[in-house]
Amino acid sequence: MRRQTATSGVNPAGSSRVLRLDPLSLPVSFDAQDARADNGVRRVELHRERVVLRRAVHGMRMAINLRVSDFRGIALRGIDDAQMLVLAHRDPSLNIPLCVSSDRDEIASAWQIWSDIFALPQLEESPFEPAPRRRRRNAIRARRPKFLVRRRGGGPLDATRVHRDEREIIARN
């Protein structure tokens, strides 16, 4: 496994230099910006089949392990005077930057290579909303069988009825 070093083209988070990850030398590990994480940095480990995001939030360290097939595709985003390739997820906070450059030919070739390596579609920049929240199952259904939910609740028992000051009718033989 090859390690990415400061001289191999991977820049630290917050750097204004160009970010270029080599898709042919996976697995790769690098730091990326994360607004929610402590110090604004998260560690990304990128493999052919999976992605591991490591970050600390309020002192609690966590690792998020995602399959590459869980991502929507490789998206092309425009930023100021450059373009950026992103491994796009339904949750925008899980997007992973792959390449930032102002050279259109370089971006186009990298876009095709990343798409082929991960077997994901190439996505154009578009306003995307996160997927709607899935409905959860009804809490009561989990506790009672279906036919009991349909049934009417029972009323008070006959033994609890008290009749006062009435004439009692008794049938004798």
XYZ file of N, CA and C in Angstrom:
519
model
N 0.834 -1.167 0.000
C 0.000 0.000 0.000
C 0.884 1.237 0.000
N 0.660 2.134 -0.937
C 1.428 3.372 -1.018
C 0.828 4.431 -0.117
N 1.643 5.201 0.520
C 1.158 6.293 1.358
C 1.321 7.610 0.602
N 0.369 8.481 0.809
C 0.451 9.806 0.219
C 1.251 10.695 1.157
N 2.227 11.372 0.634
C 3.039 12.273 1.435
C 2.843 13.689 0.946
N 3.441 14.620 1.637
C 3.283 16.028 1.278
C 3.852 16.322 -0.098
N 4.799 15.532 -0.562
C 5.403 15.798 -1.868
C 4.690 15.081 -3.002
N 3.690 14.253 -2.694
C 3.065 13.472 -3.770
C 1.848 14.158 -4.375
N 1.575 15.389 -3.996
C 0.473 16.100 -4.628
C -0.754 16.216 -3.753
N -0.776 15.595 -2.601
C -1.920 15.722 -1.717
C -1.648 16.870 -0.772
N -2.574 17.799 -0.721
C -2.368 18.990 0.076
C -3.169 18.916 1.362
N -2.671 19.509 2.420
C -3.420 19.508 3.664
C -4.700 20.315 3.544
N -5.652 20.032 4.440
C -6.928 20.741 4.430
C -6.686 22.225 4.654
N -7.474 23.045 3.954
C -7.335 24.482 4.100
C -6.283 25.069 3.180
N -5.578 24.247 2.468
C -4.551 24.738 1.571
C -5.210 25.324 0.336
N -4.649 26.384 -0.207
C -5.209 26.997 -1.398
C -4.638 26.366 -2.666
N -3.715 25.425 -2.490
C -3.135 24.766 -3.653
C -4.134 23.805 -4.283
N -3.790 23.267 -5.425
C -4.662 22.387 -6.177
C -4.644 20.984 -5.574
N -5.821 20.378 -5.423
C -5.941 19.027 -4.892
C -6.042 18.048 -6.055
N -5.143 17.081 -6.101
C -5.175 16.044 -7.140
C -4.883 14.705 -6.495
N -5.886 13.845 -6.439
C -5.680 12.479 -5.965
C -5.514 11.594 -7.181
N -4.616 10.642 -7.088
C -4.380 9.727 -8.199
C -5.329 8.540 -8.081
N -6.270 8.400 -9.023
C -7.239 7.300 -8.940
C -6.613 5.927 -9.164
N -5.437 5.886 -9.766
C -4.801 4.600 -10.063
C -3.931 4.103 -8.908
N -3.797 4.901 -7.845
C -2.966 4.471 -6.722
C -3.804 4.320 -5.435
N -4.977 3.737 -5.575
C -5.820 3.497 -4.399
C -5.287 2.306 -3.634
N -5.380 2.200 -2.354
C -6.041 3.120 -1.426
C -5.202 4.357 -1.147
N -5.903 5.436 -0.829
C -5.261 6.707 -0.553
C -5.878 7.282 0.731
N -5.084 8.013 1.470
C -5.539 8.618 2.715
C -5.149 10.088 2.705
N -6.093 10.975 3.075
C -5.818 12.405 3.052
C -6.744 13.124 4.034
N -6.415 14.393 4.308
C -7.236 15.233 5.172
C -8.121 16.113 4.305
N -9.369 16.317 4.756
C -10.304 17.174 4.039
C -10.985 18.094 5.036
N -11.546 19.177 4.541
C -12.242 20.118 5.403
C -13.589 19.552 5.826
N -13.962 19.813 7.077
C -15.247 19.394 7.614
C -15.676 20.441 8.640
N -16.717 21.184 8.328
C -17.139 22.286 9.195
C -17.619 21.807 10.558
N -18.185 20.608 10.631
C -18.721 20.106 11.891
C -17.663 19.486 12.800
N -16.564 19.056 12.244
C -15.538 18.349 13.022
C -14.713 19.329 13.848
N -14.109 18.790 14.914
C -13.179 19.586 15.705
C -12.001 19.966 14.825
N -11.518 21.172 14.956
C -10.414 21.721 14.154
C -10.770 21.837 12.679
N -11.987 21.519 12.283
C -12.425 21.667 10.897
C -11.791 20.685 9.932
N -11.254 19.553 10.439
C -10.558 18.594 9.576
C -11.065 17.182 9.845
N -11.221 16.417 8.783
C -11.529 14.986 8.908
C -10.536 14.201 8.071
N -10.288 12.981 8.465
C -9.362 12.089 7.772
C -10.174 11.180 6.871
N -9.826 11.091 5.605
C -10.552 10.278 4.628
C -9.632 9.180 4.126
N -10.103 7.934 4.214
C -9.401 6.793 3.628
C -10.262 6.302 2.489
N -9.713 6.339 1.285
C -10.459 6.021 0.078
C -9.925 4.731 -0.534
N -10.779 3.712 -0.603
C -10.445 2.426 -1.201
C -11.363 2.209 -2.401
N -11.122 1.169 -3.171
C -11.980 0.885 -4.329
C -13.392 0.484 -3.935
N -13.540 -0.209 -2.811
C -14.853 -0.706 -2.403
C -15.477 0.102 -1.275
N -14.683 0.830 -0.507
C -15.231 1.514 0.644
C -14.508 2.827 0.914
N -15.177 3.648 1.747
C -14.646 4.938 2.173
C -14.778 4.994 3.689
N -13.710 5.388 4.365
C -13.741 5.529 5.824
C -13.464 6.989 6.151
N -14.419 7.611 6.868
C -14.273 8.993 7.305
C -14.004 8.977 8.807
N -12.918 9.580 9.226
C -12.579 9.657 10.649
C -12.560 11.121 11.046
N -13.311 11.413 12.125
C -13.336 12.778 12.625
C -13.703 12.769 14.097
N -13.510 13.907 14.740
C -13.894 14.074 16.136
C -14.869 15.239 16.202
N -15.977 15.027 16.914
C -16.978 16.070 17.098
C -17.178 16.243 18.598
N -16.893 17.420 19.102
C -16.972 17.724 20.538
C -16.173 16.719 21.369
N -15.003 16.350 20.870
C -14.117 15.446 21.592
C -14.440 13.972 21.401
N -15.562 13.647 20.771
C -15.923 12.240 20.554
C -15.411 11.803 19.183
N -14.501 10.842 19.178
C -13.925 10.349 17.931
C -14.873 9.348 17.294
N -14.988 9.413 15.970
C -15.866 8.487 15.261
C -15.262 8.125 13.913
N -15.666 6.956 13.439
C -15.266 6.495 12.108
C -16.532 6.068 11.379
N -16.741 6.608 10.191
C -17.908 6.277 9.377
C -17.410 5.448 8.211
N -17.884 4.212 8.113
C -17.469 3.289 7.064
C -18.602 3.180 6.057
N -18.370 3.602 4.816
C -19.383 3.601 3.766
C -18.909 2.782 2.573
N -19.838 2.093 1.924
C -19.506 1.427 0.668
C -19.516 2.464 -0.448
N -18.679 2.277 -1.440
C -18.641 3.204 -2.573
C -19.972 3.159 -3.323
N -20.627 2.007 -3.336
C -21.910 1.892 -4.037
C -23.016 2.695 -3.364
N -22.811 3.158 -2.116
C -23.796 3.992 -1.430
C -23.782 5.430 -1.934
N -22.757 5.815 -2.670
C -22.659 7.170 -3.194
C -23.444 7.291 -4.495
N -23.918 8.502 -4.784
C -24.722 8.744 -5.992
C -23.884 8.719 -7.259
N -22.685 9.260 -7.199
C -21.849 9.312 -8.392
C -20.711 10.305 -8.209
N -20.023 10.585 -9.329
C -18.933 11.557 -9.342
C -19.509 12.854 -9.899
N -19.564 13.880 -9.059
C -20.196 15.139 -9.451
C -19.150 16.184 -9.792
N -19.475 17.009 -10.760
C -18.620 18.119 -11.179
C -19.235 19.393 -10.630
N -18.479 20.122 -9.827
C -18.961 21.350 -9.208
C -18.062 22.500 -9.617
N -18.661 23.645 -9.837
C -17.887 24.839 -10.169
C -17.636 25.665 -8.923
N -16.380 26.046 -8.702
C -16.033 26.934 -7.593
C -15.203 28.072 -8.147
N -15.487 29.267 -7.735
C -14.805 30.491 -8.145
C -14.217 30.386 -9.553
N -12.897 30.179 -9.664
C -12.250 30.116 -10.977
C -11.816 28.698 -11.327
N -12.199 27.722 -10.543
C -11.788 26.330 -10.776
C -13.012 25.418 -10.743
N -12.760 24.148 -11.021
C -13.801 23.137 -10.940
C -13.348 22.043 -9.995
N -14.326 21.360 -9.397
C -14.002 20.352 -8.406
C -14.800 19.088 -8.689
N -14.113 17.939 -8.590
C -14.778 16.638 -8.671
C -15.043 16.162 -7.259
N -16.257 15.667 -7.033
C -16.678 15.252 -5.704
C -17.317 13.884 -5.792
N -16.990 13.010 -4.852
C -17.696 11.749 -4.691
C -18.971 12.114 -3.933
N -20.106 12.185 -4.643
C -21.348 12.754 -4.110
C -22.195 11.703 -3.410
N -22.668 12.070 -2.225
C -23.538 11.213 -1.413
C -24.887 11.922 -1.253
N -25.935 11.161 -0.891
C -27.249 11.776 -0.647
C -27.171 12.799 0.480
N -26.341 12.522 1.474
C -26.123 13.456 2.576
C -24.951 14.365 2.198
N -25.193 15.642 1.976
C -24.114 16.534 1.515
C -22.914 16.604 2.457
N -23.098 16.306 3.737
C -21.958 16.368 4.651
C -21.001 15.191 4.461
N -21.396 14.177 3.679
C -20.532 13.023 3.421
C -19.847 13.096 2.052
N -20.001 14.204 1.328
C -19.315 14.370 0.045
C -17.809 14.399 0.254
N -17.078 13.831 -0.714
C -15.617 13.743 -0.607
C -14.983 14.390 -1.829
N -14.122 15.395 -1.634
C -13.451 16.015 -2.783
C -12.383 15.081 -3.352
N -12.354 14.992 -4.679
C -11.386 14.124 -5.347
C -10.335 14.905 -6.113
N -10.762 15.984 -6.753
C -9.832 16.737 -7.596
C -10.325 18.180 -7.711
N -9.411 19.125 -7.575
C -9.719 20.540 -7.777
C -8.683 21.081 -8.754
N -9.184 21.680 -9.834
C -8.262 22.214 -10.833
C -8.971 23.262 -11.681
N -8.191 24.129 -12.283
C -8.757 25.120 -13.204
C -8.602 24.680 -14.659
N -7.891 23.586 -14.896
C -7.692 23.058 -16.247
C -8.877 22.156 -16.619
N -9.672 22.557 -17.603
C -10.879 21.807 -17.992
C -10.556 20.421 -18.561
N -9.480 20.316 -19.316
C -9.119 19.011 -19.891
C -8.711 18.025 -18.806
N -7.963 18.509 -17.827
C -7.545 17.660 -16.721
C -8.763 17.175 -15.921
N -9.706 18.078 -15.673
C -10.926 17.716 -14.933
C -11.740 16.697 -15.714
N -11.865 16.885 -17.024
C -12.658 15.964 -17.848
C -12.058 14.558 -17.844
N -10.743 14.456 -17.961
C -10.117 13.131 -17.959
C -10.197 12.481 -16.573
N -9.985 13.284 -15.524
C -10.080 12.743 -14.166
C -11.503 12.305 -13.853
N -12.483 13.043 -14.348
C -13.894 12.717 -14.138
C -14.210 11.343 -14.714
N -13.716 11.091 -15.929
C -13.947 9.798 -16.586
C -13.234 8.660 -15.840
N -12.003 8.884 -15.421
C -11.242 7.835 -14.732
C -11.888 7.479 -13.398
N -12.246 8.505 -12.586
C -12.885 8.229 -11.292
C -14.210 7.501 -11.481
N -14.954 7.900 -12.497
C -16.239 7.248 -12.771
C -16.051 5.778 -13.152
N -15.037 5.494 -13.946
C -14.759 4.107 -14.353
C -14.266 3.257 -13.185
N -13.389 3.816 -12.371
C -12.817 3.047 -11.258
C -13.880 2.675 -10.226
N -14.766 3.614 -9.896
C -15.787 3.344 -8.893
C -17.079 2.783 -9.493
N -17.175 2.720 -10.812
C -18.389 2.250 -11.504
C -19.600 3.059 -11.055
N -19.425 4.372 -11.013
C -20.498 5.291 -10.644
C -20.748 6.261 -11.791
N -21.964 6.779 -11.917
C -22.257 7.704 -13.026
C -21.603 9.074 -12.822
N -21.435 9.771 -13.939
C -20.925 11.133 -13.905
C -22.122 12.066 -13.737
N -22.080 12.916 -12.725
C -23.200 13.805 -12.422
C -22.806 15.251 -12.689
N -23.714 16.004 -13.293
C -23.507 17.437 -13.484
C -23.904 18.145 -12.200
N -23.411 19.368 -12.015
C -23.788 20.133 -10.841
C -25.256 20.518 -10.952
N -26.004 20.218 -9.928
C -27.415 20.601 -9.890
C -27.810 20.778 -8.438
N -28.781 21.633 -8.195
C -29.222 21.766 -6.808
C -29.864 20.461 -6.371
N -29.328 19.879 -5.347
C -29.801 18.565 -4.903
C -30.243 18.644 -3.459
N -31.413 18.120 -3.194
C -31.914 18.074 -1.826
C -31.700 16.672 -1.283
N -31.420 16.567 -0.002
C -31.261 15.229 0.572
C -32.537 14.423 0.427
N -32.404 13.113 0.427
C -33.558 12.231 0.300
C -34.504 12.455 1.473
N -35.811 12.365 1.220
C -36.745 12.551 2.326
C -36.572 11.453 3.366
N -36.904 11.800 4.584
C -36.760 10.849 5.677
C -37.753 9.709 5.503
N -37.264 8.480 5.707
C -38.134 7.327 5.551
C -39.107 7.245 6.708
N -40.300 6.742 6.412
C -41.285 6.564 7.470
C -40.887 5.390 8.341
N -41.069 5.570 9.610
C -40.801 4.473 10.523
C -42.075 3.677 10.710
N -41.927 2.475 11.134
C -43.097 1.662 11.405
C -43.843 2.211 12.607
N -45.136 1.926 12.632
C -45.973 2.387 13.722
C -45.528 1.702 15.011
N -45.347 2.471 16.072
C -44.849 1.921 17.328
C -45.839 0.935 17.950
N -47.130 1.199 17.832
C -48.125 0.313 18.445
C -48.206 -1.005 17.681
N -48.015 -0.959 16.380
C -48.078 -2.208 15.603
C -47.036 -3.204 16.062
N -45.913 -2.701 16.535
C -44.856 -3.605 16.975
C -45.236 -4.289 18.287
N -46.170 -3.692 19.035
C -46.532 -4.245 20.332
C -47.771 -5.130 20.294
N -48.687 -4.883 19.377
C -49.940 -5.647 19.351
C -50.116 -6.314 18.005
N -50.648 -7.532 17.986
C -50.958 -8.169 16.711
C -52.023 -7.373 15.958
N -52.054 -7.523 14.658
C -52.921 -6.719 13.811
C -54.404 -6.921 14.135
N -54.810 -8.163 14.388
C -56.229 -8.395 14.630
C -56.675 -7.786 15.962
N -55.769 -7.656 16.918
C -56.134 -7.013 18.175
C -56.246 -5.499 18.030
N -55.499 -4.936 17.103
C -55.599 -3.504 16.869
C -56.961 -3.190 16.253
N -57.486 -4.057 15.390
C -58.780 -3.835 14.751
C -59.933 -4.036 15.718
N -59.739 -4.920 16.696
C -60.796 -5.270 17.629
C -61.168 -4.116 18.530
N -62.426 -4.030 18.860
C -62.882 -3.019 19.788
C -62.498 -3.421 21.201
N -62.169 -2.482 21.999
C -61.826 -2.786 23.379
C -63.054 -3.261 24.150
N -62.862 -4.118 25.098
C -63.970 -4.642 25.889
C -64.478 -3.618 26.877
N -65.807 -3.721 27.164
C -66.434 -2.825 28.134
C -66.321 -3.415 29.527
N -66.982 -2.801 30.494
C -66.936 -3.340 31.862
C -67.634 -4.693 31.946
N -67.155 -5.540 32.804
C -67.731 -6.874 32.964
C -69.065 -6.790 33.693
N -69.924 -7.829 33.482
C -71.227 -7.853 34.132
C -71.099 -7.921 35.637
N -70.065 -8.544 36.154
C -69.893 -8.692 37.600
C -69.674 -7.345 38.274
N -69.230 -6.382 37.535
C -68.987 -5.081 38.135
C -70.242 -4.230 38.185
N -71.324 -4.639 37.486
C -72.566 -3.868 37.512
C -73.289 -4.115 38.834
N -73.745 -3.066 39.448
C -74.478 -3.171 40.709
C -75.853 -2.564 40.496
N -76.907 -3.364 40.786
C -78.291 -2.888 40.664
C -78.857 -2.764 42.064
N -79.239 -1.598 42.479
C -79.770 -1.371 43.817
C -81.261 -1.001 43.738
N -81.933 -1.367 44.796
C -83.352 -1.028 44.958
C -84.202 -1.489 43.789
N -83.944 -2.644 43.260
C -84.744 -3.236 42.206
C -85.308 -4.541 42.682
N -86.452 -4.931 42.129
C -87.033 -6.213 42.484
C -86.296 -7.291 41.709
N -85.932 -8.282 42.432
C -85.183 -9.369 41.825
C -86.165 -10.399 41.280
N -85.999 -10.763 40.050
C -86.850 -11.762 39.427
C -86.064 -13.064 39.379
N -86.618 -14.055 40.033
C -85.959 -15.359 40.065
C -86.924 -16.357 39.461
N -86.488 -17.108 38.535
C -87.336 -18.150 37.912
C -87.112 -19.443 38.667
N -88.204 -19.954 39.292
C -88.099 -21.207 40.009
C -88.862 -22.252 39.243
N -88.533 -23.498 39.469
C -89.194 -24.604 38.784
C -90.609 -24.758 39.221
